[in-house]
XYZ file of C-alpha atoms in Angstrom:
746
model
C 136.044 -201.911 -30.265
C 138.023 -199.308 -30.506
C 137.584 -195.503 -30.864
C 139.381 -193.116 -33.134
C 139.290 -189.524 -32.923
C 139.996 -187.128 -36.031
C 142.314 -184.510 -34.586
C 142.431 -180.619 -37.105
C 144.696 -177.722 -36.689
C 143.045 -175.240 -34.268
C 141.859 -172.186 -35.942
C 140.860 -174.633 -38.382
C 137.817 -175.270 -37.838
C 137.111 -174.998 -42.365
C 140.030 -177.133 -43.233
C 141.497 -174.168 -44.611
C 145.259 -173.726 -45.686
C 147.519 -173.309 -43.076
C 150.746 -172.016 -44.970
C 152.437 -170.752 -40.944
C 152.508 -173.947 -39.813
C 153.632 -177.503 -40.251
C 151.283 -181.042 -39.476
C 153.700 -183.610 -38.460
C 151.873 -186.819 -38.281
C 153.416 -187.934 -34.602
C 151.157 -191.284 -33.207
C 149.681 -190.417 -30.267
C 149.421 -191.350 -26.543
C 147.912 -191.045 -23.588
C 149.956 -189.230 -20.664
C 149.493 -191.253 -17.923
C 152.502 -189.956 -15.361
C 150.887 -187.421 -13.373
C 150.219 -183.805 -14.096
C 153.768 -181.857 -12.198
C 152.466 -179.902 -9.240
C 154.742 -177.025 -9.077
C 154.163 -174.049 -11.368
C 154.504 -173.851 -14.825
C 157.287 -171.859 -16.793
C 155.531 -168.525 -18.678
C 154.028 -169.824 -22.385
C 155.011 -173.847 -21.192
C 151.208 -175.783 -20.863
C 150.777 -178.968 -17.926
C 149.560 -181.701 -20.004
C 147.158 -183.734 -17.162
C 146.510 -187.299 -17.101
C 144.674 -188.916 -19.776
C 145.356 -185.900 -21.989
C 145.982 -187.394 -25.434
C 150.250 -186.104 -26.498
C 152.403 -186.592 -29.405
C 155.153 -188.727 -29.103
C 158.077 -187.996 -30.270
C 160.402 -189.541 -32.866
C 164.040 -190.609 -31.992
C 165.498 -187.456 -30.913
C 168.471 -188.176 -33.193
C 165.860 -187.702 -36.163
C 166.825 -184.006 -37.289
C 163.461 -183.172 -38.012
C 162.451 -183.536 -35.126
C 164.459 -180.755 -33.818
C 162.512 -177.356 -31.785
C 159.745 -180.043 -31.069
C 158.894 -179.864 -27.125
C 158.920 -183.469 -25.242
C 155.118 -184.189 -24.191
C 153.806 -180.774 -26.393
C 150.125 -181.297 -25.932
C 148.122 -181.711 -29.413
C 145.170 -179.604 -30.433
C 141.779 -181.209 -29.218
C 139.029 -182.175 -31.165
C 136.535 -179.413 -32.126
C 133.580 -180.174 -30.554
C 134.258 -182.074 -26.925
C 131.976 -182.630 -24.060
C 132.094 -183.638 -20.805
C 132.000 -187.518 -20.005
C 128.313 -186.956 -18.205
C 127.031 -184.872 -21.607
C 129.203 -188.091 -23.330
C 126.745 -190.488 -21.591
C 123.713 -188.870 -21.801
C 123.745 -188.939 -25.739
C 124.712 -192.059 -25.923
C 121.761 -193.838 -23.865
C 119.699 -191.450 -26.073
C 120.616 -192.167 -29.016
C 119.599 -195.922 -27.702
C 115.939 -195.323 -27.202
C 115.903 -193.097 -30.527
C 113.387 -194.692 -33.041
C 114.117 -194.667 -36.882
C 111.882 -191.712 -38.553
C 110.468 -194.569 -41.022
C 110.235 -199.003 -40.146
C 113.181 -200.677 -41.154
C 110.613 -202.520 -43.686
C 110.028 -199.007 -45.856
C 113.694 -199.281 -45.995
C 114.898 -203.065 -47.188
C 113.436 -204.368 -51.151
C 112.526 -207.619 -49.965
C 110.660 -206.398 -47.182
C 108.234 -203.806 -48.848
C 108.082 -207.024 -51.004
C 106.997 -209.234 -47.937
C 104.851 -206.779 -46.966
C 102.531 -206.013 -49.334
C 102.153 -209.538 -50.269
C 101.144 -209.767 -46.408
C 98.466 -206.543 -47.077
C 97.111 -208.066 -50.229
C 96.684 -211.935 -48.703
C 95.183 -210.536 -45.642
C 92.487 -208.135 -47.186
C 91.412 -210.148 -49.898
C 90.891 -213.014 -46.977
C 88.976 -210.134 -45.633
C 86.824 -209.207 -48.580
C 85.834 -212.820 -48.985
C 84.683 -213.707 -45.826
C 82.257 -210.975 -46.108
C 81.009 -211.044 -49.272
C 80.576 -214.250 -49.476
C 78.111 -214.076 -45.802
C 76.622 -210.433 -47.762
C 74.234 -212.447 -49.561
C 74.296 -216.179 -47.539
C 74.042 -214.467 -43.782
C 74.143 -211.133 -43.439
C 71.132 -210.299 -45.473
C 68.639 -212.921 -44.182
C 69.644 -210.937 -40.592
C 68.962 -207.452 -41.818
C 65.143 -208.683 -43.643
C 64.702 -210.481 -40.011
C 65.698 -207.571 -37.720
C 64.306 -204.324 -39.879
C 60.668 -205.446 -38.482
C 62.041 -205.071 -34.661
C 64.335 -202.151 -36.180
C 60.792 -200.167 -37.241
C 59.169 -200.568 -34.456
C 61.606 -199.344 -32.213
C 61.989 -196.642 -34.498
C 58.392 -195.542 -34.466
C 58.137 -196.319 -30.999
C 61.218 -193.064 -30.097
C 59.979 -191.531 -31.950
C 56.659 -191.485 -30.355
C 58.158 -190.715 -27.223
C 60.278 -187.772 -28.408
C 56.490 -185.507 -29.300
C 54.946 -187.048 -26.465
C 57.236 -185.748 -24.436
C 57.548 -189.400 -22.093
C 60.876 -188.684 -21.237
C 58.918 -186.142 -18.296
C 56.440 -188.401 -17.445
C 58.513 -189.958 -13.728
C 59.248 -185.580 -13.088
C 55.120 -185.675 -14.090
C 54.047 -187.934 -11.173
C 56.784 -187.132 -8.695
C 55.120 -183.784 -8.699
C 51.246 -185.053 -7.916
C 52.847 -188.006 -5.590
C 54.070 -185.029 -3.605
C 50.803 -183.223 -3.913
C 53.223 -180.638 -5.236
C 50.520 -178.134 -7.897
C 53.154 -175.491 -8.797
C 55.107 -177.669 -9.701
C 52.396 -180.408 -11.627
C 50.784 -176.742 -13.252
C 54.547 -175.707 -14.708
C 55.759 -179.216 -16.008
C 52.395 -179.399 -17.605
C 52.421 -176.269 -18.912
C 55.817 -177.027 -20.235
C 54.528 -180.603 -21.559
C 52.109 -179.495 -23.481
C 53.983 -176.886 -25.342
C 55.935 -179.277 -26.044
C 53.384 -182.138 -27.225
C 51.952 -179.105 -29.649
C 55.450 -178.195 -31.115
C 57.048 -181.382 -31.658
C 53.350 -182.710 -33.551
C 53.757 -180.320 -36.011
C 57.116 -181.441 -36.935
C 56.349 -185.130 -36.975
C 52.980 -183.928 -39.078
C 55.010 -182.472 -41.635
C 57.435 -184.401 -41.865
C 55.024 -187.663 -41.811
C 53.720 -185.485 -44.977
C 56.924 -184.747 -46.691
C 57.986 -188.360 -46.251
C 54.676 -190.087 -47.151
C 54.857 -187.245 -50.737
C 58.471 -187.966 -50.966
C 58.438 -191.506 -51.004
C 55.043 -191.740 -53.779
C 57.264 -189.265 -56.077
C 59.950 -191.903 -55.975
C 57.517 -194.828 -56.381
C 55.993 -193.231 -59.420
C 58.537 -191.248 -60.337
C 62.209 -192.557 -60.048
C 64.532 -195.239 -61.616
C 64.110 -198.698 -60.668
C 68.041 -198.186 -59.315
C 67.189 -195.442 -57.076
C 64.042 -196.896 -55.826
C 65.859 -200.520 -55.247
C 68.998 -198.336 -53.580
C 66.509 -196.454 -51.238
C 64.863 -199.665 -49.962
C 68.387 -201.357 -48.815
C 68.877 -197.410 -47.668
C 65.736 -197.951 -45.047
C 66.101 -201.946 -44.956
C 69.454 -201.836 -43.641
C 68.844 -198.328 -41.131
C 66.163 -200.762 -39.310
C 67.744 -204.162 -39.650
C 70.675 -202.550 -37.766
C 68.841 -200.786 -35.252
C 67.217 -203.555 -34.630
C 69.912 -205.517 -34.013
C 70.220 -206.978 -30.508
C 72.322 -206.377 -28.065
C 73.849 -210.035 -27.818
C 74.200 -210.867 -31.009
C 76.474 -208.901 -34.107
C 75.448 -208.651 -37.445
C 78.086 -208.320 -38.631
C 80.678 -211.634 -38.054
C 84.732 -210.660 -37.407
C 87.357 -212.396 -40.130
C 90.153 -212.618 -38.011
C 89.785 -214.648 -34.141
C 90.271 -211.725 -31.382
C 92.037 -213.058 -27.937
C 89.667 -212.124 -24.495
C 91.788 -209.969 -22.334
C 90.521 -210.393 -18.921
C 90.302 -207.347 -16.876
C 92.413 -208.421 -13.608
C 91.674 -206.801 -10.601
C 93.660 -207.472 -7.445
C 90.777 -209.481 -6.093
C 92.094 -212.441 -8.401
C 95.662 -211.641 -8.005
C 94.931 -212.437 -4.020
C 92.718 -215.137 -4.627
C 95.730 -216.956 -6.439
C 97.889 -216.123 -3.383
C 95.862 -217.326 -0.918
C 95.664 -220.563 -2.927
C 99.092 -220.894 -4.108
C 99.718 -220.840 0.331
C 101.563 -217.065 -0.123
C 100.063 -215.376 2.381
C 99.529 -216.147 6.275
C 96.636 -215.269 8.779
C 97.954 -212.464 9.635
C 99.646 -210.827 6.042
C 98.692 -211.019 2.694
C 100.490 -209.982 -0.147
C 100.657 -205.433 -0.870
C 100.593 -203.598 -3.909
C 103.995 -201.210 -4.592
C 102.427 -199.978 -7.764
C 98.861 -199.891 -9.399
C 97.856 -203.153 -11.613
C 97.909 -202.233 -15.644
C 98.460 -202.902 -19.384
C 101.981 -203.992 -20.613
C 101.514 -205.423 -23.989
C 99.225 -208.159 -24.943
C 98.840 -208.772 -20.859
C 98.969 -207.425 -17.140
C 102.017 -206.000 -15.441
C 101.608 -207.027 -11.929
C 104.394 -206.777 -8.448
C 103.321 -207.596 -5.255
C 104.859 -207.811 -2.122
C 104.882 -211.281 -0.924
C 104.126 -211.605 3.355
C 107.700 -211.223 5.316
C 110.388 -214.561 5.134
C 108.746 -215.520 1.718
C 110.885 -215.300 -1.081
C 111.109 -215.009 -4.595
C 111.688 -219.002 -5.027
C 108.342 -219.524 -2.875
C 106.594 -217.804 -5.591
C 108.470 -219.539 -8.092
C 107.381 -223.119 -6.559
C 103.881 -221.923 -6.602
C 103.871 -220.779 -10.035
C 101.594 -223.455 -11.125
C 99.325 -223.461 -8.413
C 99.082 -219.123 -8.890
C 98.385 -219.811 -12.118
C 95.175 -221.825 -11.883
C 93.920 -219.531 -9.097
C 94.272 -216.330 -11.779
C 92.502 -218.815 -14.416
C 94.802 -219.037 -17.045
C 97.456 -221.264 -18.164
C 100.714 -221.736 -16.705
C 102.166 -221.050 -19.873
C 100.604 -216.784 -19.776
C 102.287 -216.422 -16.642
C 105.934 -214.792 -16.329
C 107.826 -213.614 -13.233
C 110.610 -211.902 -12.992
C 112.465 -211.158 -9.828
C 112.892 -207.683 -8.349
C 116.379 -207.001 -6.631
C 114.840 -204.554 -4.963
C 113.322 -206.531 -2.488
C 114.161 -210.318 -1.556
C 110.470 -210.229 -1.458
C 108.915 -208.123 -4.354
C 108.365 -209.941 -7.307
C 106.629 -208.883 -10.797
C 104.578 -211.366 -12.553
C 103.364 -210.837 -16.541
C 100.530 -212.212 -17.530
C 99.260 -212.661 -20.859
C 96.024 -212.533 -22.500
C 97.065 -216.025 -24.522
C 99.991 -218.406 -24.899
C 102.133 -215.772 -26.766
C 104.939 -219.034 -26.935
C 102.911 -220.147 -28.944
C 101.960 -217.742 -31.604
C 104.887 -217.891 -34.109
C 107.312 -215.222 -34.618
C 107.392 -214.845 -38.146
C 110.046 -214.981 -41.288
C 113.236 -213.937 -40.246
C 113.659 -209.849 -40.659
C 117.850 -211.071 -43.200
C 115.408 -212.124 -46.061
C 115.004 -208.077 -46.603
C 118.907 -207.627 -45.078
C 121.422 -206.776 -48.052
C 124.348 -207.293 -45.551
C 124.923 -207.581 -41.546
C 127.792 -206.220 -39.803
C 128.774 -208.958 -37.595
C 130.481 -206.679 -34.784
C 127.190 -205.744 -33.970
C 124.131 -206.891 -32.147
C 121.596 -208.792 -35.355
C 118.128 -209.562 -34.722
C 117.540 -213.494 -33.712
C 113.518 -213.452 -32.632
C 111.502 -211.987 -30.122
C 110.385 -212.117 -26.563
C 107.741 -213.480 -24.482
C 106.197 -210.211 -25.314
C 107.140 -209.609 -28.380
C 109.828 -207.360 -28.460
C 113.245 -207.955 -30.674
C 115.968 -210.092 -29.260
C 119.590 -209.403 -30.233
C 121.930 -211.842 -30.260
C 125.784 -211.714 -30.758
C 128.246 -214.106 -30.805
C 131.564 -212.095 -30.191
C 134.052 -213.155 -27.464
C 131.876 -216.003 -26.827
C 130.150 -219.591 -27.486
C 127.566 -220.433 -27.781
C 125.618 -224.350 -26.805
C 122.382 -225.032 -28.109
C 119.762 -228.052 -26.706
C 116.681 -229.627 -27.493
C 115.158 -232.551 -27.827
C 115.001 -233.699 -31.279
C 112.424 -231.406 -33.700
C 111.217 -228.913 -31.558
C 112.931 -226.486 -33.890
C 117.516 -226.256 -32.091
C 118.733 -226.462 -36.016
C 116.814 -224.028 -37.192
C 117.585 -221.322 -34.341
C 121.413 -222.014 -34.575
C 120.877 -221.323 -38.334
C 119.319 -217.878 -38.002
C 123.324 -217.400 -36.919
C 125.223 -219.028 -38.916
C 123.630 -217.338 -41.883
C 123.342 -213.917 -40.154
C 127.260 -214.721 -40.065
C 126.708 -215.646 -44.110
C 125.681 -211.829 -45.019
C 128.196 -210.475 -43.550
C 131.284 -211.084 -46.249
C 134.733 -210.956 -43.969
C 133.515 -213.659 -41.412
C 134.679 -216.711 -42.305
C 132.264 -219.615 -41.683
C 132.873 -223.389 -40.833
C 129.924 -225.741 -40.944
C 129.787 -228.879 -39.897
C 126.358 -230.906 -39.434
C 126.518 -234.999 -37.200
C 123.524 -236.376 -38.728
C 124.294 -234.833 -42.328
C 120.136 -233.902 -42.957
C 119.725 -231.324 -45.654
C 119.048 -228.141 -42.925
C 122.718 -227.301 -44.134
C 123.692 -228.283 -47.351
C 123.306 -225.025 -48.955
C 126.494 -223.778 -46.339
C 128.629 -224.761 -48.864
C 127.423 -222.380 -51.007
C 129.745 -219.860 -48.815
C 131.888 -222.114 -46.069
C 135.395 -222.533 -46.033
C 135.396 -225.796 -44.703
C 131.978 -228.052 -44.548
C 130.986 -231.455 -43.668
C 127.980 -233.639 -43.582
C 127.465 -236.683 -41.450
C 129.938 -239.330 -39.860
C 130.222 -242.080 -42.893
C 133.229 -241.579 -45.205
C 132.316 -241.769 -48.847
C 133.541 -241.195 -52.014
C 136.623 -241.442 -51.016
C 136.266 -238.287 -48.867
C 135.771 -238.959 -44.723
C 133.604 -235.744 -42.990
C 135.395 -236.778 -39.631
C 138.717 -236.150 -40.544
C 137.914 -232.722 -42.728
C 136.680 -231.597 -39.072
C 140.006 -232.986 -37.661
C 141.946 -231.055 -39.851
C 139.831 -227.946 -40.038
C 139.720 -228.072 -35.872
C 143.672 -228.311 -36.115
C 144.263 -225.771 -39.017
C 141.921 -223.072 -36.615
C 143.981 -223.757 -34.245
C 146.911 -223.243 -35.635
C 145.327 -220.153 -36.238
C 143.995 -219.004 -32.797
C 148.115 -219.348 -31.462
C 149.048 -217.743 -34.838
C 146.283 -214.530 -34.237
C 148.092 -213.772 -30.261
C 151.253 -214.230 -31.475
C 151.183 -211.756 -34.114
C 147.541 -209.237 -32.132
C 150.748 -208.798 -29.524
C 153.390 -207.506 -32.179
C 150.936 -205.678 -34.079
C 151.999 -201.191 -33.697
C 149.884 -199.378 -30.900
C 148.309 -197.319 -33.394
C 146.249 -200.329 -35.188
C 146.380 -202.276 -32.333
C 146.435 -200.026 -29.087
C 145.226 -202.627 -27.261
C 146.286 -205.657 -28.680
C 142.741 -207.316 -29.114
C 141.189 -207.535 -32.314
C 139.532 -204.385 -33.927
C 136.501 -204.463 -37.051
C 139.505 -202.251 -38.915
C 141.476 -205.685 -38.342
C 139.399 -208.310 -38.712
C 138.663 -206.602 -42.568
C 142.247 -205.946 -43.088
C 142.391 -208.404 -45.451
C 146.651 -208.797 -45.433
C 146.453 -209.357 -41.869
C 144.092 -212.076 -42.826
C 142.291 -212.412 -38.836
C 139.224 -212.301 -40.159
C 135.587 -212.837 -37.510
C 135.200 -216.326 -37.614
C 131.872 -218.635 -36.522
C 132.682 -222.593 -36.250
C 129.025 -224.692 -36.114
C 128.741 -227.917 -35.346
C 125.296 -229.171 -35.018
C 124.787 -232.770 -33.515
C 128.638 -232.241 -31.942
C 127.381 -235.879 -29.958
C 128.190 -237.613 -33.664
C 131.379 -236.486 -33.393
C 132.674 -237.005 -29.928
C 131.280 -240.180 -29.514
C 133.667 -241.250 -33.090
C 135.641 -244.327 -32.178
C 138.886 -243.135 -33.586
C 138.842 -239.464 -33.566
C 136.129 -238.625 -31.136
C 139.358 -237.924 -28.440
C 140.874 -235.904 -30.663
C 137.415 -233.832 -31.473
C 137.222 -233.090 -28.042
C 140.096 -231.781 -27.311
C 140.242 -229.292 -30.496
C 136.738 -228.003 -29.867
C 137.769 -227.201 -25.683
C 141.109 -225.377 -26.772
C 138.703 -223.391 -29.013
C 135.312 -223.232 -26.901
C 137.658 -221.776 -23.988
C 140.553 -219.567 -26.385
C 139.483 -218.761 -29.563
C 136.631 -216.316 -28.729
C 138.957 -213.372 -27.450
C 140.538 -213.312 -30.602
C 137.653 -213.070 -33.107
C 136.869 -217.088 -33.456
C 133.362 -217.742 -31.696
C 132.184 -221.712 -31.323
C 128.476 -222.740 -31.247
C 127.546 -226.344 -30.949
C 123.717 -227.742 -30.645
C 122.977 -231.549 -29.418
C 120.214 -233.611 -28.338
C 122.043 -235.541 -25.925
C 123.775 -232.943 -23.476
C 124.497 -235.759 -20.878
C 128.071 -236.211 -19.997
C 128.719 -239.357 -22.453
C 127.754 -237.923 -25.339
C 128.524 -234.077 -24.968
C 131.098 -234.482 -21.776
C 131.091 -231.734 -18.973
C 134.630 -230.348 -19.883
C 133.573 -229.247 -22.991
C 129.915 -227.684 -21.459
C 131.757 -225.895 -19.240
C 133.159 -224.272 -21.526
C 130.142 -222.525 -23.260
C 129.803 -218.259 -21.549
C 126.552 -218.687 -23.381
C 123.908 -221.134 -23.311
C 120.521 -221.980 -25.545
C 118.225 -224.544 -24.233
C 114.825 -225.188 -25.819
C 112.372 -227.754 -24.690
C 113.657 -230.469 -22.903
C 112.534 -234.309 -20.985
C 113.229 -232.700 -17.186
C 114.671 -229.637 -15.512
C 117.606 -231.841 -14.605
C 118.825 -231.866 -19.140
C 117.214 -227.915 -18.544
C 121.086 -227.130 -15.858
C 122.913 -229.801 -17.673
C 122.030 -227.426 -20.622
C 121.984 -224.142 -19.045
C 124.529 -224.560 -16.376
C 124.469 -225.704 -12.454
C 121.759 -223.309 -10.683
C 119.687 -222.388 -13.482
C 116.396 -223.767 -11.998
C 116.921 -221.951 -9.638
C 116.669 -218.879 -11.199
C 113.495 -220.141 -12.543
C 115.164 -221.129 -15.616
C 113.501 -224.374 -16.319
C 113.134 -225.780 -20.501
C 111.310 -228.833 -19.386
C 107.652 -226.428 -18.858
C 107.851 -225.820 -22.306
C 105.286 -227.175 -24.479
C 105.530 -229.460 -27.570
C 103.767 -226.395 -29.783
C 106.507 -223.699 -28.791
C 109.040 -224.700 -31.265
C 111.431 -222.622 -32.153
C 111.439 -221.111 -28.180
C 114.042 -221.803 -26.141
C 115.793 -220.266 -22.858
C 119.156 -217.726 -23.399
C 121.570 -217.489 -20.749
C 124.917 -215.843 -20.768
C 124.860 -213.739 -24.083
C 123.854 -210.548 -22.119
C 122.990 -209.850 -18.664
C 119.909 -210.717 -18.301
C 117.850 -214.572 -19.272
C 114.598 -214.666 -20.683
C 112.977 -216.245 -22.887
C 112.788 -216.210 -27.027
C 111.232 -217.338 -30.127
C 113.655 -217.271 -32.452
C 112.403 -216.420 -35.831
C 111.585 -218.503 -39.013
C 113.634 -218.862 -41.971
C 112.999 -222.522 -44.092
C 115.305 -224.302 -46.284
C 114.058 -221.950 -49.645
C 114.521 -218.712 -47.028
C 118.161 -219.964 -46.051
C 118.690 -220.925 -49.582
C 117.590 -217.340 -50.856
C 119.672 -215.414 -48.072
C 122.440 -217.409 -49.461
C 122.559 -217.430 -52.634
C 122.595 -213.500 -51.635
C 125.369 -213.693 -48.955
C 127.209 -215.890 -52.023
C 126.970 -212.812 -54.773
C 128.410 -210.568 -51.432
C 131.365 -212.477 -51.437
C 132.632 -212.967 -54.483
C 131.626 -209.067 -55.101
C 134.725 -208.941 -52.475
C 136.270 -211.301 -52.900
C 136.116 -213.020 -49.650
C 135.080 -216.849 -50.227
C 137.756 -219.022 -49.516
C 138.368 -222.792 -49.017
C 135.376 -225.258 -49.939
C 133.513 -223.315 -50.959
C 135.938 -222.069 -54.283
C 137.128 -226.489 -54.419
C 140.522 -225.221 -51.669
C 140.048 -228.088 -49.525
C 142.671 -228.811 -47.165
C 142.378 -232.456 -48.385
C 144.667 -231.790 -50.888
C 147.619 -230.846 -48.522
C 150.032 -228.193 -48.763
C 153.859 -228.559 -48.664
C 153.867 -226.398 -45.581
C 150.504 -228.319 -44.128
C 153.313 -229.714 -41.781
C 154.069 -226.756 -40.264
C 149.899 -226.421 -38.910
C 149.591 -230.421 -37.667
C 152.695 -229.352 -35.506
C 151.382 -226.276 -33.698
C 147.769 -227.794 -33.340
C 149.689 -231.126 -31.051
C 151.912 -228.640 -29.185
C 150.266 -227.244 -26.556
C 150.715 -223.473 -25.328
C 151.919 -224.593 -21.836
C 155.260 -226.492 -23.241
C 158.112 -224.630 -24.377
C 159.823 -227.651 -25.964
C 159.062 -230.984 -26.728
C 161.183 -234.147 -27.039
C 160.826 -234.744 -31.318
C 160.136 -238.116 -31.354
C 156.903 -237.242 -29.045
C 155.988 -235.195 -31.570
C 156.522 -237.327 -34.213
C 153.999 -239.733 -31.772
C 151.159 -236.515 -31.890
C 151.270 -236.427 -35.620
C 150.860 -240.228 -35.902
C 147.550 -240.127 -33.632
C 146.701 -236.780 -35.140
C 146.632 -237.503 -38.581
C 147.718 -241.166 -39.457
C 146.992 -241.108 -42.550
C 149.919 -238.860 -43.138
C 152.056 -238.999 -40.341
C 151.478 -243.147 -39.510
C 154.329 -244.308 -41.400
C 156.547 -242.173 -39.153
C 155.493 -243.613 -35.803
C 157.080 -246.901 -36.757
C 160.255 -245.334 -36.959
C 162.974 -246.093 -34.101
C 163.212 -243.001 -31.279
C 166.423 -241.457 -33.665
C 165.063 -242.351 -36.876
C 161.580 -240.215 -35.803
C 163.905 -237.013 -34.848
C 166.084 -237.165 -38.397
C 162.458 -237.677 -40.130
C 160.851 -235.121 -38.006
C 164.219 -232.447 -39.159
C 164.063 -232.756 -42.423
C 160.401 -232.192 -42.429
C 161.105 -229.138 -40.813
C 164.084 -227.412 -42.036
C 162.776 -226.105 -44.927
C 161.554 -223.354 -42.433
C 164.428 -222.715 -40.975
C 163.216 -224.625 -38.131
C 166.110 -226.635 -36.542
C 166.025 -229.331 -33.030
C 168.244 -228.632 -30.721
C 168.831 -231.368 -27.229
C 165.720 -230.975 -24.918
C 165.998 -231.630 -21.006
C 162.832 -234.193 -20.302
C 161.651 -237.171 -18.432
C 160.863 -240.469 -19.546
C 158.021 -242.834 -18.773
C 159.609 -244.264 -15.465
C 160.708 -240.463 -14.089
C 163.856 -240.153 -14.884
C 165.420 -237.351 -17.019
C 167.129 -237.483 -19.668
C 168.735 -234.899 -22.405
C 167.397 -236.014 -26.672
C 166.929 -234.401 -29.440
C 163.544 -231.377 -29.719
C 161.859 -228.691 -31.579
C 160.904 -225.153 -29.356
C 157.419 -224.559 -29.845
C 157.914 -220.946 -30.013
C 159.941 -221.583 -33.787
C 157.349 -223.030 -34.649
C 154.618 -220.172 -34.469
C 157.361 -217.435 -35.698
C 158.065 -219.830 -38.981
C 153.692 -219.849 -39.184
C 153.469 -216.710 -38.355
C 156.463 -215.686 -41.247
C 153.620 -217.948 -43.466
C 150.605 -216.373 -43.017
C 152.670 -212.273 -43.819
C 153.593 -213.557 -47.445
C 150.569 -214.972 -48.133
C 148.560 -212.133 -46.998
C 150.790 -209.872 -48.819
C 150.588 -211.976 -51.900
C-alpha cells in the first residue's frame, strides 16, 4: 500500500485565495541524485536526496516557461522527524477504543442484550427455585447456632474476656501492680458494658412486645425473617456455603517455585550440580500463570519440548494446560504459560462478522483467539493458505470464516469450489463470481470442467494484471504493485480475488482433469498473490498422492487442525515445524476449530477460530449480497453470467492459459494440441486436423483480434531444429489487455 500526501501552498494554512501565485499540478517524484557539494547561488535552494520535487513537463511546452527544473515543492503542513513518526505509529497500534465494538454495532448490541437476558434470567430462576426448597431450610437449621454464637459474643464483650489472658499472665509473673491495674480496668468495663447490655435488652424486649401486640402481620413476619436470616448467616459453617453458585468456577491453583522445580526434576531437566533458575518472578497472566526459567547449562528449549508431558505431570495439570514459548535471548531460557483449565476446549464464541456491516479485506480481520483469549487477526494479502485436518475437526468452518470476511468486502471477487459437495458452501452462491460443488456432472453441468474454466480464466487475468500494472503511470501505480485504489477502480478491473477450493484432493485426483487443475493451482498459488489473487486450499488428505508437495510447497501460510500423527502435522505445516514445537497431533478431539497457524505472521501459535454456523453464514451472506447489489459488484455465477456459455473471444483466454510464462514463441500445432487437452469439448475437433490445417485453424480463430502467425524456430521430438508457423505470447497478452480495457470502459 502506498502513502499519499496532500500538498498545500506555503503560507496559506486556511486555504485562502492566492491571487499572485498559480498552482501547477505537476506530478511529484523523489529526488534520488546526491545533493550538490558546491556552494549554492544566492536565492537558489539546494534539493536534498529524498526531498519531493516537481517533475517538469517537456521544455517545449510554452506553459512551462520560467520554471526551474528541480524546484522544491512546498512541504506538508505537519511534518515530524522519522523517530517521532514511528513512535506515533506504535502508539496508535496500542491505543484502545473509547467504546467497545459491540456498542457501535446494532447486531452486536442485540447479541449482548440477548446474552444478558439469558444469563441473568437463568441465575434468577436458579436461586428462585432454591430459595424455598434449599436456602430456607438451611437458614432454619443454622439459626440456633447463630443465636448461640451471637449471645456468646455479647457475653464475652460484656465480661471483658479478651483481657483474661493478660490478667492470668500477671498472676503467673506475680506482678501485683499490673494485676491490680488490669482488675480495676476490667471492673470499670464490665460495669459500663453491663449497664449498656441491660438497657439494650430492656429496650429490645419492649420493642418485641409492642411488635407482637400492635404491629401488623406483614411487619411482624418481616422482623422474624430478618432475625432468622441474621442468625442463620451467623451460624453457617465455614466449610459450607449457604447459597449455591449458579455459575461454575474453575480452581486457580497457586503455582510456586517449589512446584516448578519439582516438575523439572521429575522431567529430568536438572542435574546433580545445577537446578533451574528463575530470571523473573512467577506471576499471573490472564487465566493462568507465566513462568520463565533458565535450564541448566547445556540444555535447550528442544529438551523441554520433548519433556512436555512429564513437565505437565510434575505440575499436576493436563498436558493441554501447559504451553511453551522459546525465548530468543538465551538458548536455555524457556517461557511457560500454565492455564487454570484447558483453554482449547472452551469455545471461542461466534464470529464478530455477525455484527459487522462491511469488512476492508486490505486490513486484518478477526479470525479467532489464541489460548489466552487474545484476538487473532488474519490477512490473506500476498499469500496462499493451506488448511489441513482430519474430518469433523472444524476445517471447513475455519476456512469459511475467512471467505465470509471476504464476502463482506464488496470489492473482493470470490471463487468457491467444494470437492465434497456438502451444504457448508451452498450459501456462497449468492455472492461468488464462480462456484461449483462436487465432481459428478448433474443436469448437463460438469463442476470439474467449470473449475477448469474458472482457473483458466483466472490465470489469463493474472497474466494480464502483471502486464497492465507495469504500464500504469507512476502517479497511479508508483511501485508497479496493486494498491487499494487500483483494486477498487472499476475501470481497471483488478479487484482483490479470493480462490477457495475445499477438499482439493477430490479435484486433484480426477482422472481426466486432475493434472490440469494441479498445474493451474500451482501456478496461481505461486504467482497470483503478488497481484491480489489469494488462494486457500483445504484438504483432509495432505499426502503426496492426494495433495502433491509441488502444490503444498507453494503456500506461504499453513493452518493445521488436529491430525493423526506428527508426521502429518509436518506435512501440513512444513518441514521442521515439529522441531519448532508445532505438533497438531497433540490436539484432542474436543478441540474443534483449534489449529496451529504458521506463516501468516512472523509468530506461530494456536488459533481457536470463531464459529459461524450455517444459519450465521446465511445471515452474513445475505448482508454481503445486499452490499454488493448496492455497489454494483455482483458478477459471474451470482448473476447468472456463467463461463459455461463461452464468449466469442474466449479463445484469447484459453490460449493465454496454455502458454507458459517462459515461452515467447510457440508452434501453432503445439498450441492446438494443448487447447484440445485443456478443453476437449471445445477444441477436440482441432486436434484431429493435420499439422498445416491446425495452424490454419488457429490463425483463423485469432485473426479477428489482430494476431497473426509467423515462422517460429523450434525443435521436434527427435531434437532436430525446424521452422514452423506459430504465435508470440506477447501478442496474446496485448490482445487480452486491450479487450479488458474496453470492457472496463463500458
